[in-house]
PDB file of C-alpha atoms in Angstrom:
ATOM      1  CA  UNK A   1       2.055 -62.404  25.509  1.00 42.00           C
ATOM      2  CA  UNK A   2       4.754 -64.726  26.821  1.00 43.00           C
ATOM      3  CA  UNK A   3       7.132 -61.816  27.423  1.00 43.00           C
ATOM      4  CA  UNK A   4       4.701 -59.474  29.166  1.00 44.00           C
ATOM      5  CA  UNK A   5       3.165 -56.308  27.811  1.00 44.00           C
ATOM      6  CA  UNK A   6      -0.331 -55.946  26.404  1.00 45.00           C
ATOM      7  CA  UNK A   7      -0.659 -58.266  23.447  1.00 44.00           C
ATOM      8  CA  UNK A   8       3.085 -58.617  22.979  1.00 44.00           C
ATOM      9  CA  UNK A   9       3.058 -57.296  19.403  1.00 42.00           C
ATOM     10  CA  UNK A  10       3.848 -53.581  19.792  1.00 45.00           C
ATOM     11  CA  UNK A  11       7.251 -51.932  19.684  1.00 43.00           C
ATOM     12  CA  UNK A  12       8.974 -52.436  22.995  1.00 45.00           C
ATOM     13  CA  UNK A  13       6.575 -55.068  24.285  1.00 45.00           C
ATOM     14  CA  UNK A  14       8.091 -57.420  26.776  1.00 45.00           C
ATOM     15  CA  UNK A  15      10.193 -54.754  28.515  1.00 46.00           C
ATOM     16  CA  UNK A  16       9.011 -54.087  32.012  1.00 48.00           C
ATOM     17  CA  UNK A  17       5.389 -53.652  33.012  1.00 50.00           C
ATOM     18  CA  UNK A  18       4.183 -52.024  29.803  1.00 54.00           C
ATOM     19  CA  UNK A  19       4.134 -48.487  31.220  1.00 60.00           C
ATOM     20  CA  UNK A  20       6.903 -47.557  28.800  1.00 72.00           C
ATOM     21  CA  UNK A  21       4.592 -48.263  25.876  1.00 81.00           C
ATOM     22  CA  UNK A  22       2.415 -45.304  26.850  1.00 80.00           C
ATOM     23  CA  UNK A  23       5.476 -43.066  27.099  1.00 74.00           C
ATOM     24  CA  UNK A  24       6.737 -44.259  23.700  1.00 79.00           C
ATOM     25  CA  UNK A  25       3.296 -43.648  22.222  1.00 79.00           C
ATOM     26  CA  UNK A  26       3.239 -40.094  23.614  1.00 81.00           C
ATOM     27  CA  UNK A  27       6.788 -39.431  22.390  1.00 88.00           C
ATOM     28  CA  UNK A  28       5.905 -40.776  18.949  1.00 87.00           C
ATOM     29  CA  UNK A  29       2.798 -38.615  18.828  1.00 89.00           C
ATOM     30  CA  UNK A  30       4.758 -35.488  19.764  1.00 92.00           C
ATOM     31  CA  UNK A  31       7.486 -36.348  17.268  1.00 92.00           C
ATOM     32  CA  UNK A  32       4.878 -36.931  14.567  1.00 91.00           C
ATOM     33  CA  UNK A  33       3.193 -33.569  15.291  1.00 94.00           C
ATOM     34  CA  UNK A  34       6.557 -31.793  15.108  1.00 94.00           C
ATOM     35  CA  UNK A  35       7.407 -33.416  11.771  1.00 96.00           C
ATOM     36  CA  UNK A  36       4.021 -32.426  10.360  1.00 96.00           C
ATOM     37  CA  UNK A  37       4.422 -28.837  11.595  1.00 96.00           C
ATOM     38  CA  UNK A  38       7.965 -28.659  10.213  1.00 97.00           C
ATOM     39  CA  UNK A  39       6.691 -29.896   6.843  1.00 97.00           C
ATOM     40  CA  UNK A  40       3.968 -27.228   6.789  1.00 97.00           C
ATOM     41  CA  UNK A  41       6.505 -24.557   7.774  1.00 97.00           C
ATOM     42  CA  UNK A  42       8.998 -25.538   5.072  1.00 98.00           C
ATOM     43  CA  UNK A  43       6.264 -25.732   2.451  1.00 97.00           C
ATOM     44  CA  UNK A  44       4.942 -22.306   3.505  1.00 97.00           C
ATOM     45  CA  UNK A  45       8.434 -20.803   3.238  1.00 97.00           C
ATOM     46  CA  UNK A  46       8.817 -22.326  -0.224  1.00 97.00           C
ATOM     47  CA  UNK A  47       5.455 -20.991  -1.440  1.00 97.00           C
ATOM     48  CA  UNK A  48       6.137 -17.572   0.071  1.00 98.00           C
ATOM     49  CA  UNK A  49       9.454 -17.410  -1.785  1.00 97.00           C
ATOM     50  CA  UNK A  50       7.548 -18.116  -5.017  1.00 97.00           C
ATOM     51  CA  UNK A  51       4.800 -15.538  -4.459  1.00 98.00           C
ATOM     52  CA  UNK A  52       5.966 -13.085  -7.126  1.00 97.00           C
ATOM     53  CA  UNK A  53       5.611 -15.727  -9.827  1.00 97.00           C
ATOM     54  CA  UNK A  54       2.461 -17.169  -8.271  1.00 98.00           C
ATOM     55  CA  UNK A  55       0.817 -13.728  -8.339  1.00 97.00           C
ATOM     56  CA  UNK A  56       1.987 -13.055 -11.909  1.00 96.00           C
ATOM     57  CA  UNK A  57       0.322 -16.267 -13.073  1.00 97.00           C
ATOM     58  CA  UNK A  58      -2.897 -15.764 -11.111  1.00 97.00           C
ATOM     59  CA  UNK A  59      -5.604 -17.141 -11.450  1.00 97.00           C
ATOM     60  CA  UNK A  60      -3.940 -20.264 -12.899  1.00 98.00           C
ATOM     61  CA  UNK A  61      -1.975 -20.627  -9.656  1.00 98.00           C
ATOM     62  CA  UNK A  62      -4.995 -20.835  -7.374  1.00 98.00           C
ATOM     63  CA  UNK A  63      -4.098 -24.410  -6.251  1.00 98.00           C
ATOM     64  CA  UNK A  64      -0.717 -23.117  -5.024  1.00 97.00           C
ATOM     65  CA  UNK A  65      -2.476 -20.323  -3.161  1.00 98.00           C
ATOM     66  CA  UNK A  66      -4.838 -22.802  -1.529  1.00 98.00           C
ATOM     67  CA  UNK A  67      -1.803 -24.854  -0.452  1.00 97.00           C
ATOM     68  CA  UNK A  68      -0.316 -21.742   1.096  1.00 98.00           C
ATOM     69  CA  UNK A  69      -3.574 -20.912   2.866  1.00 98.00           C
ATOM     70  CA  UNK A  70      -3.567 -24.399   4.412  1.00 98.00           C
ATOM     71  CA  UNK A  71       0.051 -24.016   5.513  1.00 97.00           C
ATOM     72  CA  UNK A  72      -0.570 -20.602   7.042  1.00 98.00           C
ATOM     73  CA  UNK A  73      -3.555 -21.946   8.959  1.00 97.00           C
ATOM     74  CA  UNK A  74      -1.269 -24.567  10.524  1.00 96.00           C
ATOM     75  CA  UNK A  75       1.867 -22.472  11.072  1.00 97.00           C
ATOM     76  CA  UNK A  76       0.796 -18.873  11.585  1.00 96.00           C
ATOM     77  CA  UNK A  77       3.532 -17.622   9.222  1.00 96.00           C
ATOM     78  CA  UNK A  78       1.334 -14.727   8.056  1.00 97.00           C
ATOM     79  CA  UNK A  79       3.853 -12.047   9.021  1.00 98.00           C
ATOM     80  CA  UNK A  80       6.543 -13.794   6.992  1.00 98.00           C
ATOM     81  CA  UNK A  81       4.281 -13.544   3.948  1.00 98.00           C
ATOM     82  CA  UNK A  82       3.558  -9.862   4.595  1.00 98.00           C
ATOM     83  CA  UNK A  83       7.250  -9.037   5.048  1.00 98.00           C
ATOM     84  CA  UNK A  84       8.225 -11.006   1.956  1.00 98.00           C
ATOM     85  CA  UNK A  85       5.578  -9.330  -0.220  1.00 98.00           C
ATOM     86  CA  UNK A  86       6.506  -5.852   1.011  1.00 97.00           C
ATOM     87  CA  UNK A  87      10.153  -6.537   0.282  1.00 97.00           C
ATOM     88  CA  UNK A  88       9.490  -8.047  -3.144  1.00 96.00           C
ATOM     89  CA  UNK A  89       7.146  -5.244  -4.183  1.00 96.00           C
ATOM     90  CA  UNK A  90       9.625  -2.594  -3.047  1.00 94.00           C
ATOM     91  CA  UNK A  91      12.399  -4.177  -5.098  1.00 94.00           C
ATOM     92  CA  UNK A  92      10.512  -5.291  -8.200  1.00 93.00           C
ATOM     93  CA  UNK A  93       7.338  -3.255  -8.551  1.00 92.00           C
ATOM     94  CA  UNK A  94       7.439   0.045  -6.707  1.00 93.00           C
ATOM     95  CA  UNK A  95      10.352   1.513  -8.632  1.00 91.00           C
ATOM     96  CA  UNK A  96      10.534   4.528 -10.955  1.00 88.00           C
ATOM     97  CA  UNK A  97      11.315   2.293 -13.937  1.00 88.00           C
ATOM     98  CA  UNK A  98       8.172   0.174 -13.541  1.00 91.00           C
ATOM     99  CA  UNK A  99       5.389   0.832 -16.021  1.00 91.00           C
ATOM    100  CA  UNK A 100       2.233   2.120 -14.306  1.00 92.00           C
ATOM    101  CA  UNK A 101       0.031  -0.304 -16.241  1.00 93.00           C
ATOM    102  CA  UNK A 102       2.224  -3.186 -15.058  1.00 93.00           C
ATOM    103  CA  UNK A 103       1.926  -1.992 -11.463  1.00 93.00           C
ATOM    104  CA  UNK A 104      -1.859  -1.787 -11.754  1.00 94.00           C
ATOM    105  CA  UNK A 105      -2.081  -5.227 -13.348  1.00 95.00           C
ATOM    106  CA  UNK A 106       0.180  -6.744 -10.696  1.00 95.00           C
ATOM    107  CA  UNK A 107      -1.853  -5.025  -7.973  1.00 96.00           C
ATOM    108  CA  UNK A 108      -5.099  -6.475  -9.355  1.00 97.00           C
ATOM    109  CA  UNK A 109      -3.525  -9.953  -9.437  1.00 97.00           C
ATOM    110  CA  UNK A 110      -2.231  -9.392  -5.913  1.00 97.00           C
ATOM    111  CA  UNK A 111      -5.726  -8.556  -4.682  1.00 97.00           C
ATOM    112  CA  UNK A 112      -7.146 -11.708  -6.234  1.00 98.00           C
ATOM    113  CA  UNK A 113      -4.326 -13.934  -5.028  1.00 98.00           C
ATOM    114  CA  UNK A 114      -4.357 -12.624  -1.475  1.00 98.00           C
ATOM    115  CA  UNK A 115      -8.124 -13.015  -1.253  1.00 98.00           C
ATOM    116  CA  UNK A 116      -7.588 -16.721  -1.968  1.00 98.00           C
ATOM    117  CA  UNK A 117      -4.803 -17.015   0.613  1.00 98.00           C
ATOM    118  CA  UNK A 118      -6.595 -14.935   3.233  1.00 98.00           C
ATOM    119  CA  UNK A 119     -10.346 -14.456   2.796  1.00 97.00           C
ATOM    120  CA  UNK A 120     -10.328 -12.092   5.805  1.00 97.00           C
ATOM    121  CA  UNK A 121      -8.151  -9.730   3.690  1.00 97.00           C
ATOM    122  CA  UNK A 122      -5.892  -8.920   6.649  1.00 97.00           C
ATOM    123  CA  UNK A 123      -2.762  -9.665   4.597  1.00 98.00           C
ATOM    124  CA  UNK A 124      -4.054  -7.492   1.744  1.00 97.00           C
ATOM    125  CA  UNK A 125      -4.682  -4.652   4.207  1.00 97.00           C
ATOM    126  CA  UNK A 126      -1.071  -4.989   5.367  1.00 97.00           C
ATOM    127  CA  UNK A 127       0.398  -5.015   1.841  1.00 96.00           C
ATOM    128  CA  UNK A 128      -1.981  -2.974  -0.315  1.00 95.00           C
ATOM    129  CA  UNK A 129      -1.628   0.527   1.137  1.00 95.00           C
ATOM    130  CA  UNK A 130       2.044   0.739   0.147  1.00 94.00           C
ATOM    131  CA  UNK A 131       1.161   0.043  -3.464  1.00 94.00           C
ATOM    132  CA  UNK A 132      -1.678   2.597  -3.407  1.00 93.00           C
ATOM    133  CA  UNK A 133       0.549   5.211  -1.784  1.00 93.00           C
ATOM    134  CA  UNK A 134       3.248   4.642  -4.386  1.00 93.00           C
ATOM    135  CA  UNK A 135       0.748   4.903  -7.245  1.00 91.00           C
ATOM    136  CA  UNK A 136      -0.573   8.204  -5.845  1.00 91.00           C
ATOM    137  CA  UNK A 137       2.972   9.571  -5.791  1.00 91.00           C
ATOM    138  CA  UNK A 138       3.565   8.893  -9.496  1.00 88.00           C
ATOM    139  CA  UNK A 139       3.022  11.745 -11.917  1.00 85.00           C
ATOM    140  CA  UNK A 140       1.530   9.462 -14.584  1.00 84.00           C
ATOM    141  CA  UNK A 141      -1.403   8.225 -12.452  1.00 73.00           C
ATOM    142  CA  UNK A 142      -4.655   9.967 -11.794  1.00 60.00           C
TER     143      UNK A 142
END
């Protein structure tokens, strides 16, 4: 306490009246929150990019889906997931060369996986109708 500041042991103690310590604490807190949010965002983007494989391996991948649910709750990246799934399904699943049984199996895994990620089923409601519409358009489905 010989150099001023409250207690003299914190970062920046001894410089001025101690009012800067509060500002540093606020800046650190904001910086910390931004780093945490950035980490959640990057992790969400990574999991979203892996969703095709995560869905294929469902239900064994439930821990990954729970991670994604946590990330989405912090970041609000739900639309990114919807857009990514729509794009992936259009390219890899909803094509004339895809076997109908494979589409149905993937759709059932998708339902299960998305119910883990989003128990409200809003994401499923945004993704599912395209798959159903495509299946109805195929001549080999009833």
